[in-house]
Amino acid sequence: MCTVLLRFDPAATWPLLLAAVRDEYLARPWEPPAEHWPGRWGGRDSTGGGTWLAVDPAGPVVTALLNGFPPLPPLGDRPTRGTLPLTPLPEDFSGFDAFHLVRATPAEVVVLSWNGTDLSRQTLPPGDHVIVNQGVDVNTFAPLNAAASPDPVPGRPTADAWGDWVPLLAGGTFGGAAPRPLLVHREVDGLEYGSGSAALVALRHDAARYDFATTPGPTTTWHEIPLPPALG
């Protein structure tokens, strides 16, 4: 996962709105979102067995994982970061590559950041936020600030439910410290690397909604991932 855009407004009908794009080597196999783990819905990485985004409708909670930057731990077998959205966090992160882990509920948004040496914890205030590999709010994204808040009631078609938030993930460019396009596609060491999927997640105390699309862009097709009712 390389980009998370979110709106946190505890007083809103839907206090947590999250939009995310996963950038990865396009040949890396994965399975579409489903309940691959008891009580957790998300896409499953076929190589590591974990995920880049998990929705727990019983919470309701959404957790998203972004790669960080070096320093890297010493060479050798390293634990997969894809388990971090799914299991209780370890007491010691030694050996893990750098990451940012976003954990959001209707009441709180927390970002844990590990740089290979130190772990930091940041609680985000209400407002619009951009999380990328470089960190939290180092970039700006004008389409996010201009997008109206939707009413993503489960069961409605994605375009009707999400409104401005669907074209939000169709493209655009970040401003700020690390300008780049939202959607990427390039060659890295002879392999195709790019934006392979996108997600929209909404949480309120008594409901959760999760929509998903492959190959994000202006003409992509979205569909809702069926979730059980939230416990509230």
Short mmCIF file of C-alpha atoms in Angstrom, two decimals:
data_model
loop_
_atom_site.label_atom_id
_atom_site.label_comp_id
_atom_site.label_asym_id
_atom_site.label_seq_id
_atom_site.Cartn_x
_atom_site.Cartn_y
_atom_site.Cartn_z
CA MET A 1 0.00 0.00 0.00
CA CYS A 2 1.53 3.31 -1.03
CA THR A 3 -1.16 5.94 -0.53
CA VAL A 4 -3.89 6.48 2.06
CA LEU A 5 -6.21 9.49 1.89
CA LEU A 6 -8.62 9.91 4.77
CA ARG A 7 -11.17 12.26 6.25
CA PHE A 8 -11.71 12.05 9.99
CA ASP A 9 -14.70 13.94 11.41
CA PRO A 10 -16.04 12.46 14.66
CA ALA A 11 -19.21 14.58 14.41
CA ALA A 12 -20.12 13.45 10.88
CA THR A 13 -22.63 10.75 9.97
CA TRP A 14 -19.67 8.73 8.68
CA PRO A 15 -16.77 9.78 10.95
CA LEU A 16 -14.12 7.89 8.97
CA LEU A 17 -13.74 7.95 5.18
CA LEU A 18 -10.65 6.30 3.72
CA ALA A 19 -9.38 5.97 0.15
CA ALA A 20 -6.30 3.89 -0.62
CA VAL A 21 -4.15 2.86 -3.58
CA ARG A 22 -1.84 -0.13 -3.53
CA ASP A 23 1.37 0.11 -5.55
CA GLU A 24 3.21 -3.17 -6.09
CA TYR A 25 5.07 -5.25 -8.66
CA LEU A 26 2.20 -6.11 -10.97
CA ALA A 27 3.27 -9.74 -11.44
CA ARG A 28 3.08 -10.41 -7.68
CA PRO A 29 0.02 -12.67 -7.21
CA TRP A 30 -2.85 -11.74 -4.92
CA GLU A 31 -6.43 -12.73 -4.21
CA PRO A 32 -9.43 -10.36 -4.27
CA PRO A 33 -10.89 -9.06 -0.99
CA ALA A 34 -12.84 -11.60 1.03
CA GLU A 35 -12.91 -12.97 4.58
CA HIS A 36 -9.54 -14.68 4.16
CA TRP A 37 -9.04 -14.46 7.95
CA PRO A 38 -11.78 -14.86 10.58
CA GLY A 39 -13.51 -11.52 11.00
CA ARG A 40 -11.15 -9.67 8.62
CA TRP A 41 -11.93 -8.72 5.02
CA GLY A 42 -9.18 -7.69 2.61
CA GLY A 43 -7.11 -8.66 -0.39
CA ARG A 44 -4.69 -11.49 0.30
CA ASP A 45 -1.07 -11.38 -0.84
CA SER A 46 -0.45 -14.87 -2.25
CA THR A 47 3.30 -14.66 -1.65
CA GLY A 48 3.44 -13.54 1.98
CA GLY A 49 -0.06 -14.58 3.03
CA GLY A 50 -0.88 -11.24 4.61
CA THR A 51 -2.66 -8.12 3.43
CA TRP A 52 -2.17 -4.42 2.72
CA LEU A 53 -5.62 -3.41 4.01
CA ALA A 54 -8.01 -5.17 6.39
CA VAL A 55 -11.55 -4.24 7.41
CA ASP A 56 -12.98 -5.56 10.67
CA PRO A 57 -16.71 -4.72 10.48
CA ALA A 58 -17.32 -5.87 14.05
CA GLY A 59 -15.11 -3.07 15.39
CA PRO A 60 -15.57 -1.36 13.11
CA VAL A 61 -11.87 -0.89 12.30
CA VAL A 62 -9.82 -0.48 9.12
CA THR A 63 -6.07 -1.04 9.12
CA ALA A 64 -3.80 -0.15 6.18
CA LEU A 65 -0.11 -0.88 5.67
CA LEU A 66 2.33 1.31 3.72
CA ASN A 67 5.97 0.58 3.03
CA GLY A 68 8.42 2.95 4.65
CA PHE A 69 11.96 3.81 3.64
CA PRO A 70 15.38 2.44 4.72
CA PRO A 71 17.40 1.99 6.84
CA LEU A 72 16.76 -1.70 6.24
CA PRO A 73 17.63 -4.43 8.72
CA PRO A 74 20.53 -6.77 7.90
CA LEU A 75 20.18 -9.10 4.94
CA GLY A 76 18.42 -12.40 5.54
CA ASP A 77 14.93 -13.71 6.12
CA ARG A 78 12.67 -10.95 7.43
CA PRO A 79 9.11 -11.22 8.75
CA THR A 80 6.38 -10.17 6.35
CA ARG A 81 4.76 -6.85 7.19
CA GLY A 82 1.48 -8.16 5.75
CA THR A 83 0.58 -9.79 9.07
CA LEU A 84 0.59 -6.43 10.91
CA PRO A 85 -2.99 -5.44 9.92
CA LEU A 86 -4.26 -8.85 11.05
CA THR A 87 -2.69 -9.82 14.36
CA PRO A 88 -1.78 -8.22 17.69
CA LEU A 89 1.36 -6.16 17.20
CA PRO A 90 4.65 -7.67 18.38
CA GLU A 91 6.52 -6.07 21.26
CA ASP A 92 9.72 -5.95 19.21
CA PHE A 93 9.81 -4.83 15.55
CA SER A 94 13.48 -5.66 15.05
CA GLY A 95 13.93 -7.38 11.71
CA PHE A 96 10.94 -5.72 10.03
CA ASP A 97 11.45 -3.47 7.04
CA ALA A 98 10.23 0.11 7.52
CA PHE A 99 6.46 0.71 7.46
CA HIS A 100 3.56 2.97 8.37
CA LEU A 101 0.51 1.25 9.86
CA VAL A 102 -2.76 3.20 9.85
CA ARG A 103 -5.42 2.00 12.29
CA ALA A 104 -8.71 3.90 12.08
CA THR A 105 -12.04 3.67 13.88
CA PRO A 106 -14.97 6.11 13.99
CA ALA A 107 -13.44 7.53 17.18
CA GLU A 108 -9.67 7.58 16.53
CA VAL A 109 -7.00 7.42 13.83
CA VAL A 110 -3.51 6.27 14.83
CA VAL A 111 -0.42 5.90 12.64
CA LEU A 112 2.46 3.71 13.82
CA SER A 113 5.72 4.33 11.95
CA TRP A 114 8.79 2.08 12.09
CA ASN A 115 12.02 3.19 10.38
CA GLY A 116 14.04 0.06 11.06
CA THR A 117 15.29 1.40 14.39
CA ASP A 118 12.58 3.38 16.18
CA LEU A 119 8.79 3.18 16.47
CA SER A 120 6.68 6.35 16.66
CA ARG A 121 2.97 6.73 17.33
CA GLN A 122 0.89 9.62 15.98
CA THR A 123 -2.80 10.26 16.73
CA LEU A 124 -4.32 12.28 13.89
CA PRO A 125 -6.60 15.23 14.62
CA PRO A 126 -9.92 15.67 12.78
CA GLY A 127 -9.52 16.79 9.19
CA ASP A 128 -8.18 15.56 5.85
CA HIS A 129 -4.92 13.62 5.88
CA VAL A 130 -2.52 12.15 3.31
CA ILE A 131 -0.27 9.22 4.26
CA VAL A 132 2.43 8.15 1.80
CA ASN A 133 5.71 6.23 2.07
CA GLN A 134 7.47 9.39 3.30
CA GLY A 135 5.05 9.79 6.21
CA VAL A 136 1.93 11.65 7.36
CA ASP A 137 0.87 14.93 5.74
CA VAL A 138 4.20 15.56 4.03
CA ASN A 139 2.13 15.89 0.85
CA THR A 140 -1.10 17.62 -0.10
CA PHE A 141 -3.74 16.38 -2.53
CA ALA A 142 -6.10 19.06 -3.80
CA PRO A 143 -8.84 16.66 -5.00
CA LEU A 144 -9.22 15.35 -1.43
CA ASN A 145 -9.78 18.81 0.01
CA ALA A 146 -12.32 19.62 -2.74
CA ALA A 147 -14.30 16.36 -2.43
CA ALA A 148 -17.67 16.53 -0.69
CA SER A 149 -18.34 14.01 2.06
CA PRO A 150 -20.51 11.17 0.72
CA ASP A 151 -23.18 9.03 2.38
CA PRO A 152 -21.91 5.53 1.54
CA VAL A 153 -24.84 3.51 2.85
CA PRO A 154 -24.21 -0.19 2.16
CA GLY A 155 -26.11 -1.60 -0.81
CA ARG A 156 -26.14 1.50 -2.98
CA PRO A 157 -24.12 1.49 -6.24
CA THR A 158 -20.56 2.67 -5.66
CA ALA A 159 -20.89 5.82 -7.77
CA ASP A 160 -24.07 6.88 -5.94
CA ALA A 161 -22.77 5.97 -2.50
CA TRP A 162 -19.33 7.59 -2.79
CA GLY A 163 -19.94 10.56 -5.11
CA ASP A 164 -16.80 12.72 -5.39
CA TRP A 165 -14.66 10.02 -3.79
CA VAL A 166 -14.74 7.76 -6.84
CA PRO A 167 -13.01 10.25 -9.18
CA LEU A 168 -10.71 11.08 -6.26
CA LEU A 169 -8.88 7.82 -7.04
CA ALA A 170 -8.92 8.25 -10.83
CA GLY A 171 -5.68 10.24 -10.85
CA GLY A 172 -4.14 13.55 -9.85
CA THR A 173 -0.82 14.79 -8.51
CA PHE A 174 0.47 15.31 -4.99
CA GLY A 175 1.87 18.65 -3.93
CA GLY A 176 4.16 19.22 -0.99
CA ALA A 177 7.48 17.67 -0.09
CA ALA A 178 7.30 14.62 -2.37
CA PRO A 179 5.33 15.58 -5.52
CA ARG A 180 4.32 12.65 -7.74
CA PRO A 181 1.22 11.32 -9.47
CA LEU A 182 -1.28 9.40 -7.37
CA LEU A 183 -1.28 6.50 -9.84
CA VAL A 184 2.08 5.13 -10.96
CA HIS A 185 3.25 2.72 -13.66
CA ARG A 186 6.93 2.24 -14.38
CA GLU A 187 9.65 -0.36 -14.83
CA VAL A 188 11.83 -1.24 -11.86
CA ASP A 189 14.77 -3.61 -12.42
CA GLY A 190 13.06 -4.96 -15.53
CA LEU A 191 9.74 -5.58 -13.77
CA GLU A 192 6.43 -3.70 -14.08
CA TYR A 193 5.57 -1.71 -10.97
CA GLY A 194 2.35 0.23 -10.59
CA SER A 195 -0.98 0.99 -8.99
CA GLY A 196 -2.72 -2.36 -9.07
CA SER A 197 -5.81 -1.79 -6.93
CA ALA A 198 -7.75 0.80 -4.95
CA ALA A 199 -10.15 0.75 -2.02
CA LEU A 200 -12.78 2.95 -0.42
CA VAL A 201 -13.75 2.31 3.21
CA ALA A 202 -16.33 4.13 5.33
CA LEU A 203 -16.91 3.55 9.05
CA ARG A 204 -19.55 4.72 11.46
CA HIS A 205 -20.32 3.23 14.87
CA ASP A 206 -23.04 0.91 13.54
CA ALA A 207 -21.91 0.22 9.97
CA ALA A 208 -18.98 -0.31 7.64
CA ARG A 209 -18.69 -0.19 3.86
CA TYR A 210 -15.81 -1.46 1.68
CA ASP A 211 -15.52 -0.92 -2.10
CA PHE A 212 -12.72 -2.23 -4.30
CA ALA A 213 -11.35 -1.76 -7.82
CA THR A 214 -8.50 -3.25 -9.82
CA THR A 215 -6.35 -1.18 -12.19
CA PRO A 216 -7.51 2.18 -10.78
CA GLY A 217 -8.06 5.00 -13.24
CA PRO A 218 -10.79 7.00 -14.99
CA THR A 219 -12.52 3.92 -16.48
CA THR A 220 -12.10 1.40 -13.68
CA THR A 221 -15.04 -0.67 -12.41
CA TRP A 222 -15.83 -0.56 -8.71
CA HIS A 223 -17.78 -3.10 -6.68
CA GLU A 224 -18.87 -3.31 -3.06
CA ILE A 225 -17.41 -6.05 -0.86
CA PRO A 226 -20.31 -7.52 1.17
CA LEU A 227 -19.72 -7.16 4.90
CA PRO A 228 -21.76 -8.35 7.89
CA PRO A 229 -23.40 -5.67 10.07
CA ALA A 230 -21.13 -3.82 12.46
CA LEU A 231 -21.65 -4.53 16.14
CA GLY A 232 -21.45 -0.84 17.04
#
